[in-house]
C-alpha positions in Angstrom: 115.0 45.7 170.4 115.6 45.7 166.7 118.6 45.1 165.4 119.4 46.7 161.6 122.4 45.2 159.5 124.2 48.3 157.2 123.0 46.5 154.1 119.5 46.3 155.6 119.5 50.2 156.2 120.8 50.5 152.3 118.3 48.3 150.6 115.9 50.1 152.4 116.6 53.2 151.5 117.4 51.8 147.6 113.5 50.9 148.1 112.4 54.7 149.3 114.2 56.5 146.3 112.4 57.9 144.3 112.0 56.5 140.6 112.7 58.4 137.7 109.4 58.2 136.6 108.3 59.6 139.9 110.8 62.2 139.6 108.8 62.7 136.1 105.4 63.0 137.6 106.5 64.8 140.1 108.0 67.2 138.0 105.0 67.4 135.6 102.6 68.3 138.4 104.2 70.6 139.3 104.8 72.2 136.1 101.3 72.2 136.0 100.6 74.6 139.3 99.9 77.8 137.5 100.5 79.9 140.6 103.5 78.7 141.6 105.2 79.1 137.7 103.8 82.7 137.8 105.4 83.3 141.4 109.1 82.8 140.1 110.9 86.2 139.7 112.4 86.5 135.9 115.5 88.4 135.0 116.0 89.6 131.6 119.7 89.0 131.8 120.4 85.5 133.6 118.2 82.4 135.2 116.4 82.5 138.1 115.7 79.7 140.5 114.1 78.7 143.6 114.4 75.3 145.4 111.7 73.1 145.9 111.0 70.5 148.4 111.1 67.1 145.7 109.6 63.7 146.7 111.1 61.0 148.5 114.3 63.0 149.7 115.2 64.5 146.1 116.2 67.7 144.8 113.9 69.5 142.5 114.3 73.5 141.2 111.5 75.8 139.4 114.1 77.4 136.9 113.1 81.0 134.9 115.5 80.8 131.6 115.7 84.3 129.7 115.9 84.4 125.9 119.3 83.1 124.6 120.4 81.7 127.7 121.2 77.6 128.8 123.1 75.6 130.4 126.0 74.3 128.9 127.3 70.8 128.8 127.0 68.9 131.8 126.1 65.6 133.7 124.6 65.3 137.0 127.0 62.4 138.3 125.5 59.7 140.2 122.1 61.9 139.9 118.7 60.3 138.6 116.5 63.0 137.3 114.0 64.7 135.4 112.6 68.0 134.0 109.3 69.1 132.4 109.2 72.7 130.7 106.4 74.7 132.3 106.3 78.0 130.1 107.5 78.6 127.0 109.9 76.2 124.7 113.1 74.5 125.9 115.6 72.1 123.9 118.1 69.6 125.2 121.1 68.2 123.5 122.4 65.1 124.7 124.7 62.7 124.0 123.4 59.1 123.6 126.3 57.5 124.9 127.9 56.1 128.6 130.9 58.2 129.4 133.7 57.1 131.6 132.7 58.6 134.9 136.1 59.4 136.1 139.8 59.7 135.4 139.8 61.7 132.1 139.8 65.0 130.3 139.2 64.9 127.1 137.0 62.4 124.8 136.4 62.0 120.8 133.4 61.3 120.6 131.4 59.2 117.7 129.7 60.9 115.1 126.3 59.3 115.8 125.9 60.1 119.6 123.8 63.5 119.5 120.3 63.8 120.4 118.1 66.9 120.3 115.0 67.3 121.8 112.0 70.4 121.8 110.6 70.4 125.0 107.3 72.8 124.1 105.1 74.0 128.0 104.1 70.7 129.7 106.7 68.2 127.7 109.6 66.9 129.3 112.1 63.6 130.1 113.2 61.7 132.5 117.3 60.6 132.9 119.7 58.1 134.2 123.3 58.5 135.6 125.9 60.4 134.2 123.5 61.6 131.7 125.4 64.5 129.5 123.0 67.3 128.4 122.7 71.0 127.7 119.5 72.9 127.7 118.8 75.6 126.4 115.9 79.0 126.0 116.6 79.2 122.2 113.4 82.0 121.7 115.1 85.7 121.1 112.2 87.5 122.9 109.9 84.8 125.4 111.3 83.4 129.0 110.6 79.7 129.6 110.5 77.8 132.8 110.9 74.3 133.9 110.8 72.5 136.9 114.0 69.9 137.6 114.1 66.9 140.4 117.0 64.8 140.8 117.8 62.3 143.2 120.2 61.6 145.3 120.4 65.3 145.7 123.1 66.5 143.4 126.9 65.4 144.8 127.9 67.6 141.7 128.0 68.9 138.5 130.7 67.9 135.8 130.8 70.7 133.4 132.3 70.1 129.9 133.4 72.3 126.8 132.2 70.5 123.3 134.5 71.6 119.8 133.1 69.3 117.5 133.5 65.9 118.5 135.8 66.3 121.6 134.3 66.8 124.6 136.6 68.5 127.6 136.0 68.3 131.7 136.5 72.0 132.7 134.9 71.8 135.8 133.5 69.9 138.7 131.2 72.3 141.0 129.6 70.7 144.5 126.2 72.0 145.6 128.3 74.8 147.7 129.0 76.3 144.3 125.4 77.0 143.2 123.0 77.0 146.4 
């Protein structure tokens, strides 16, 4: 009979999870499967998405972004994750600094914290926690696509409103809100 302590069962699992390099690769090679970008449905008016079955226990998304259209600001709470763009040309904003995770509303921001990134077919970026981004399809006439993997699977999403250098929580969805 084997006996298993709680904290044997959760370094264990701490030693299954996937990396976010492996969330990377995985997210690459797929990006790479030519039938299965082709197979996602596109709508000319909003994204598109289809769930995937993500290494190790994670999350991961094939995501069809129309002209114009992206995400907002957002984190993926206590998410690790990734994304690779597959078609076209995606590019991420970010914020290169460590948030408080909880108990506020509203944060002035530095004036040296934002990133930008052009994520052209086949390039893409791995993420820690609490990671604040926005992506975006900036062409006016060409879909792109990308594949995403996160793990643990997403608890939720903080969204946030950005005027200048204050950033706002408006919004915390759980995975009821989007799947």
């Amino acid at each position: 009979m084997s006996v298993s302590s709680p904290a044997a069962a959760s370094r264990a699992a701490a030693a299954a999870a996937p990396t976010q390099a492996e969330l990377l690769d995985f997210a690459r090679r797929t990006a790479a499967d030519a039938a299965l970008i082709a197979s996602l449905p596109l709508d000319p008016e909003g994204r598109t998405w289809v769930r995937l079955a993500g290494p190790g226990g994670s999350e991961a998304w094939l995501i069809g972004w129309p002209p114009g259209t992206g995400t907002g600001w957002h984190d993926h709470a206590e998410s690790v994750g990734a994304f690779v763009t597959a078609a076209g040309e995606l590019k991420e904003n970010s914020l290169a600094a460590r948030l408080p995770t909880d108990g506020w509303k509203t944060l002035e921001l530095a004036d040296d914290v934002d990133r930008e990134r052009r994520l052209p077919a086949g390039r893409g970026r791995a993420f820690g926690r609490h990671h604040v981004h926005e992506v975006l399809n900036e062409s006016p006439d060409r879909h792109a696509v990308s594949v995403h993997a996160y793990y643990p699977p997403l608890p939720q999403i903080r969204r946030y409103s950005r005027g200048g250098q204050t950033l706002r929580l408006e919004q915390v969805e759980r995975p009821e809100d989007w799947q």
